[in-house]
Amino acid sequence: MNEFEDLLNSVSQVEPGDVVTAEVLTVDANQANVAIAGTGVEGVLTLRELTNDRDADINDLVKPGETLELLVLRQVVGKDTDTVTYLVSKKRLEARKAWDKLVGREEEVVTVKGTRAVKGGLSVEFEGLRGFIPASMLDTRFVRNTERFVGQEFDAKIKEVDPKENRFILSRREVVEAEAAAARAEVFGKLNVGDIVTGKVARITSFGAFIDLGGVDGLVHLTELSHERNVSPKSVVSVGDEIEVKVLDLNEEEGRVSLSLKATTPGPWDGVEQKLAAGDVIEGTVKRLTDFGAFVEVLPGIDGLVHISQISHKRVESPKDALKVGQEVTVKVLEVNAADERVSLSIKALEERPAQEEGQGDEKRQSRPRRPKRQEKRDFELPETQTGFSMADLFGDIEL
């Protein structure tokens, strides 16, 4: 009994909350036994009090003979041996130091590591201290899958620190926005309308493709992807492609850059005069029909118009009555206007004009009813009325 009291008295100087120096004696079964310097007592350091990584190997973290600075958690007295040991922690001491470093540092940027995807966001670690980044603060766009940040180190801005509530909130989005603003200012300082620049396809949408120009995403609208009409963006470019584009418009205030891919590639109308000429007879494909005619593709990207009057010698009420989209036709080139990007075509010019049947004209003429002759209009003058007439003057020669 006296020996046990002496043992307790020898360790009275060790209290929970103390920061002590200890030497690692042994490492065994996910825990290390340590000797607390200047006390004559031992402590137990478990893997859980070493790191938040539960899959870590304790032998990779501590070695026998190594000296550690630890936080005393509580006293443990053995039931059978009456030995006194202390549960100590390296992780919690680092967390305490981290809290001390964080107080008053709101709005500062620190480097953290993503540790676990949790409900509503991402759990991160900063110098042994666990923090939280809400999903809405992970990126400029809402992130549904936070798993991709687990294991990554990145910068985040401290938004809230409350050691008493164990509350540590950060924002990665603000760091990304600040970096993007700096990159945007740099890019806009270099770009000019008309420049030909190289960029990487970042993402593709139904209305075009966004090109990363090194900090700023410019848009190549669907109409500027290709000289061909009605193409799908995915049929022209793929994510990750490096392409040359022309700067069409810049709006630094709104952070918009309009780009063109087709402006950097030869157009179908370039040198068309060497490919087509009036009088050429070529094959084409009907691409679309309108009320006034049919557009026929005669060269890649070049559609010529067969006017409704040039479809057939017979009267055509609607182009749909004579042609179908996708139909292969033979046409004659009537005119090529490269300046206006217009080609006039004819189908009927390659067909013989239907011959009239013999006598058909006479029959038509004979069948026509004759118009009645117009009666000649004559003018009659009556004798002027004269005075001094007598009946004898008028009828003097008539015998009664």
PDB file of N, CA, C and O in Angstrom, residues 154-182:
ATOM      1  N   PHE A 154      -5.148  22.162 -51.655  1.00  0.00           N
ATOM      2  CA  PHE A 154      -5.510  23.370 -52.384  1.00  0.00           C
ATOM      3  C   PHE A 154      -5.642  24.534 -51.410  1.00  0.00           C
ATOM      4  O   PHE A 154      -5.711  24.341 -50.193  1.00  0.00           O
ATOM      5  N   ASP A 155      -5.668  25.737 -51.960  1.00  0.00           N
ATOM      6  CA  ASP A 155      -5.808  26.944 -51.139  1.00  0.00           C
ATOM      7  C   ASP A 155      -7.275  27.253 -50.893  1.00  0.00           C
ATOM      8  O   ASP A 155      -8.128  27.049 -51.764  1.00  0.00           O
ATOM      9  N   ALA A 156      -7.549  27.742 -49.682  1.00  0.00           N
ATOM     10  CA  ALA A 156      -8.909  28.151 -49.324  1.00  0.00           C
ATOM     11  C   ALA A 156      -8.828  29.347 -48.393  1.00  0.00           C
ATOM     12  O   ALA A 156      -7.836  29.535 -47.679  1.00  0.00           O
ATOM     13  N   LYS A 157      -9.883  30.156 -48.409  1.00  0.00           N
ATOM     14  CA  LYS A 157      -9.916  31.351 -47.562  1.00  0.00           C
ATOM     15  C   LYS A 157     -10.680  31.049 -46.271  1.00  0.00           C
ATOM     16  O   LYS A 157     -11.762  30.458 -46.299  1.00  0.00           O
ATOM     17  N   ILE A 158     -10.097  31.458 -45.146  1.00  0.00           N
ATOM     18  CA  ILE A 158     -10.741  31.255 -43.844  1.00  0.00           C
ATOM     19  C   ILE A 158     -11.926  32.214 -43.719  1.00  0.00           C
ATOM     20  O   ILE A 158     -11.781  33.426 -43.873  1.00  0.00           O
ATOM     21  N   LYS A 159     -13.096  31.675 -43.432  1.00  0.00           N
ATOM     22  CA  LYS A 159     -14.292  32.493 -43.300  1.00  0.00           C
ATOM     23  C   LYS A 159     -14.771  32.622 -41.855  1.00  0.00           C
ATOM     24  O   LYS A 159     -15.313  33.648 -41.476  1.00  0.00           O
ATOM     25  N   GLU A 160     -14.596  31.564 -41.060  1.00  0.00           N
ATOM     26  CA  GLU A 160     -15.086  31.619 -39.675  1.00  0.00           C
ATOM     27  C   GLU A 160     -14.231  30.715 -38.789  1.00  0.00           C
ATOM     28  O   GLU A 160     -13.941  29.573 -39.146  1.00  0.00           O
ATOM     29  N   VAL A 161     -13.822  31.244 -37.636  1.00  0.00           N
ATOM     30  CA  VAL A 161     -13.034  30.478 -36.655  1.00  0.00           C
ATOM     31  C   VAL A 161     -13.672  30.654 -35.285  1.00  0.00           C
ATOM     32  O   VAL A 161     -13.811  31.780 -34.801  1.00  0.00           O
ATOM     33  N   ASP A 162     -14.073  29.537 -34.665  1.00  0.00           N
ATOM     34  CA  ASP A 162     -14.668  29.576 -33.325  1.00  0.00           C
ATOM     35  C   ASP A 162     -14.185  28.346 -32.557  1.00  0.00           C
ATOM     36  O   ASP A 162     -14.793  27.279 -32.600  1.00  0.00           O
ATOM     37  N   PRO A 163     -13.052  28.483 -31.805  1.00  0.00           N
ATOM     38  CA  PRO A 163     -12.500  27.332 -31.075  1.00  0.00           C
ATOM     39  C   PRO A 163     -13.476  26.726 -30.069  1.00  0.00           C
ATOM     40  O   PRO A 163     -13.519  25.500 -29.899  1.00  0.00           O
ATOM     41  N   LYS A 164     -14.279  27.561 -29.419  1.00  0.00           N
ATOM     42  CA  LYS A 164     -15.202  27.041 -28.409  1.00  0.00           C
ATOM     43  C   LYS A 164     -16.243  26.122 -29.030  1.00  0.00           C
ATOM     44  O   LYS A 164     -16.644  25.124 -28.432  1.00  0.00           O
ATOM     45  N   GLU A 165     -16.709  26.475 -30.208  1.00  0.00           N
ATOM     46  CA  GLU A 165     -17.710  25.670 -30.902  1.00  0.00           C
ATOM     47  C   GLU A 165     -17.082  24.662 -31.859  1.00  0.00           C
ATOM     48  O   GLU A 165     -17.795  23.937 -32.555  1.00  0.00           O
ATOM     49  N   ASN A 166     -15.735  24.649 -31.858  1.00  0.00           N
ATOM     50  CA  ASN A 166     -15.006  23.758 -32.764  1.00  0.00           C
ATOM     51  C   ASN A 166     -15.467  23.982 -34.216  1.00  0.00           C
ATOM     52  O   ASN A 166     -15.655  23.057 -34.991  1.00  0.00           O
ATOM     53  N   ARG A 167     -15.617  25.252 -34.567  1.00  0.00           N
ATOM     54  CA  ARG A 167     -16.165  25.632 -35.867  1.00  0.00           C
ATOM     55  C   ARG A 167     -15.077  26.305 -36.708  1.00  0.00           C
ATOM     56  O   ARG A 167     -14.524  27.334 -36.327  1.00  0.00           O
ATOM     57  N   PHE A 168     -14.831  25.715 -37.877  1.00  0.00           N
ATOM     58  CA  PHE A 168     -13.776  26.199 -38.768  1.00  0.00           C
ATOM     59  C   PHE A 168     -14.302  26.075 -40.207  1.00  0.00           C
ATOM     60  O   PHE A 168     -14.351  24.993 -40.771  1.00  0.00           O
ATOM     61  N   ILE A 169     -14.728  27.205 -40.784  1.00  0.00           N
ATOM     62  CA  ILE A 169     -15.347  27.226 -42.108  1.00  0.00           C
ATOM     63  C   ILE A 169     -14.417  27.935 -43.093  1.00  0.00           C
ATOM     64  O   ILE A 169     -13.851  28.985 -42.774  1.00  0.00           O
ATOM     65  N   LEU A 170     -14.291  27.350 -44.288  1.00  0.00           N
ATOM     66  CA  LEU A 170     -13.429  27.927 -45.315  1.00  0.00           C
ATOM     67  C   LEU A 170     -14.177  28.025 -46.643  1.00  0.00           C
ATOM     68  O   LEU A 170     -15.239  27.424 -46.818  1.00  0.00           O
ATOM     69  N   SER A 171     -13.571  28.760 -47.585  1.00  0.00           N
ATOM     70  CA  SER A 171     -14.141  28.886 -48.920  1.00  0.00           C
ATOM     71  C   SER A 171     -13.040  28.749 -49.968  1.00  0.00           C
ATOM     72  O   SER A 171     -12.077  29.525 -49.975  1.00  0.00           O
ATOM     73  N   ARG A 172     -13.197  27.778 -50.836  1.00  0.00           N
ATOM     74  CA  ARG A 172     -12.273  27.636 -51.969  1.00  0.00           C
ATOM     75  C   ARG A 172     -12.742  28.511 -53.126  1.00  0.00           C
ATOM     76  O   ARG A 172     -11.926  28.990 -53.924  1.00  0.00           O
ATOM     77  N   ARG A 173     -14.045  28.723 -53.230  1.00  0.00           N
ATOM     78  CA  ARG A 173     -14.612  29.478 -54.342  1.00  0.00           C
ATOM     79  C   ARG A 173     -14.028  30.882 -54.438  1.00  0.00           C
ATOM     80  O   ARG A 173     -13.692  31.358 -55.530  1.00  0.00           O
ATOM     81  N   GLU A 174     -13.858  31.556 -53.307  1.00  0.00           N
ATOM     82  CA  GLU A 174     -13.338  32.917 -53.330  1.00  0.00           C
ATOM     83  C   GLU A 174     -11.903  32.953 -53.842  1.00  0.00           C
ATOM     84  O   GLU A 174     -11.501  33.908 -54.518  1.00  0.00           O
ATOM     85  N   VAL A 175     -11.133  31.920 -53.534  1.00  0.00           N
ATOM     86  CA  VAL A 175      -9.757  31.853 -54.031  1.00  0.00           C
ATOM     87  C   VAL A 175      -9.761  31.647 -55.540  1.00  0.00           C
ATOM     88  O   VAL A 175      -9.003  32.294 -56.280  1.00  0.00           O
ATOM     89  N   VAL A 176     -10.652  30.748 -56.010  1.00  0.00           N
ATOM     90  CA  VAL A 176     -10.757  30.476 -57.442  1.00  0.00           C
ATOM     91  C   VAL A 176     -11.195  31.737 -58.183  1.00  0.00           C
ATOM     92  O   VAL A 176     -10.659  32.066 -59.252  1.00  0.00           O
ATOM     93  N   GLU A 177     -12.150  32.466 -57.616  1.00  0.00           N
ATOM     94  CA  GLU A 177     -12.638  33.685 -58.258  1.00  0.00           C
ATOM     95  C   GLU A 177     -11.539  34.751 -58.334  1.00  0.00           C
ATOM     96  O   GLU A 177     -11.403  35.442 -59.347  1.00  0.00           O
ATOM     97  N   ALA A 178     -10.754  34.863 -57.258  1.00  0.00           N
ATOM     98  CA  ALA A 178      -9.678  35.851 -57.251  1.00  0.00           C
ATOM     99  C   ALA A 178      -8.603  35.490 -58.275  1.00  0.00           C
ATOM    100  O   ALA A 178      -8.085  36.362 -58.992  1.00  0.00           O
ATOM    101  N   GLU A 179      -8.280  34.198 -58.350  1.00  0.00           N
ATOM    102  CA  GLU A 179      -7.288  33.753 -59.336  1.00  0.00           C
ATOM    103  C   GLU A 179      -7.798  33.966 -60.751  1.00  0.00           C
ATOM    104  O   GLU A 179      -7.042  34.367 -61.647  1.00  0.00           O
ATOM    105  N   ALA A 180      -9.090  33.693 -60.956  1.00  0.00           N
ATOM    106  CA  ALA A 180      -9.677  33.869 -62.284  1.00  0.00           C
ATOM    107  C   ALA A 180      -9.677  35.344 -62.685  1.00  0.00           C
ATOM    108  O   ALA A 180      -9.426  35.687 -63.843  1.00  0.00           O
ATOM    109  N   ALA A 181      -9.950  36.230 -61.717  1.00  0.00           N
ATOM    110  CA  ALA A 181      -9.958  37.665 -62.016  1.00  0.00           C
ATOM    111  C   ALA A 181      -8.570  38.149 -62.415  1.00  0.00           C
ATOM    112  O   ALA A 181      -8.424  38.945 -63.352  1.00  0.00           O
ATOM    113  N   ALA A 182      -7.548  37.650 -61.711  1.00  0.00           N
ATOM    114  CA  ALA A 182      -6.176  38.042 -62.044  1.00  0.00           C
ATOM    115  C   ALA A 182      -5.787  37.514 -63.418  1.00  0.00           C
ATOM    116  O   ALA A 182      -5.167  38.226 -64.231  1.00  0.00           O
TER     117      ALA A 182
END
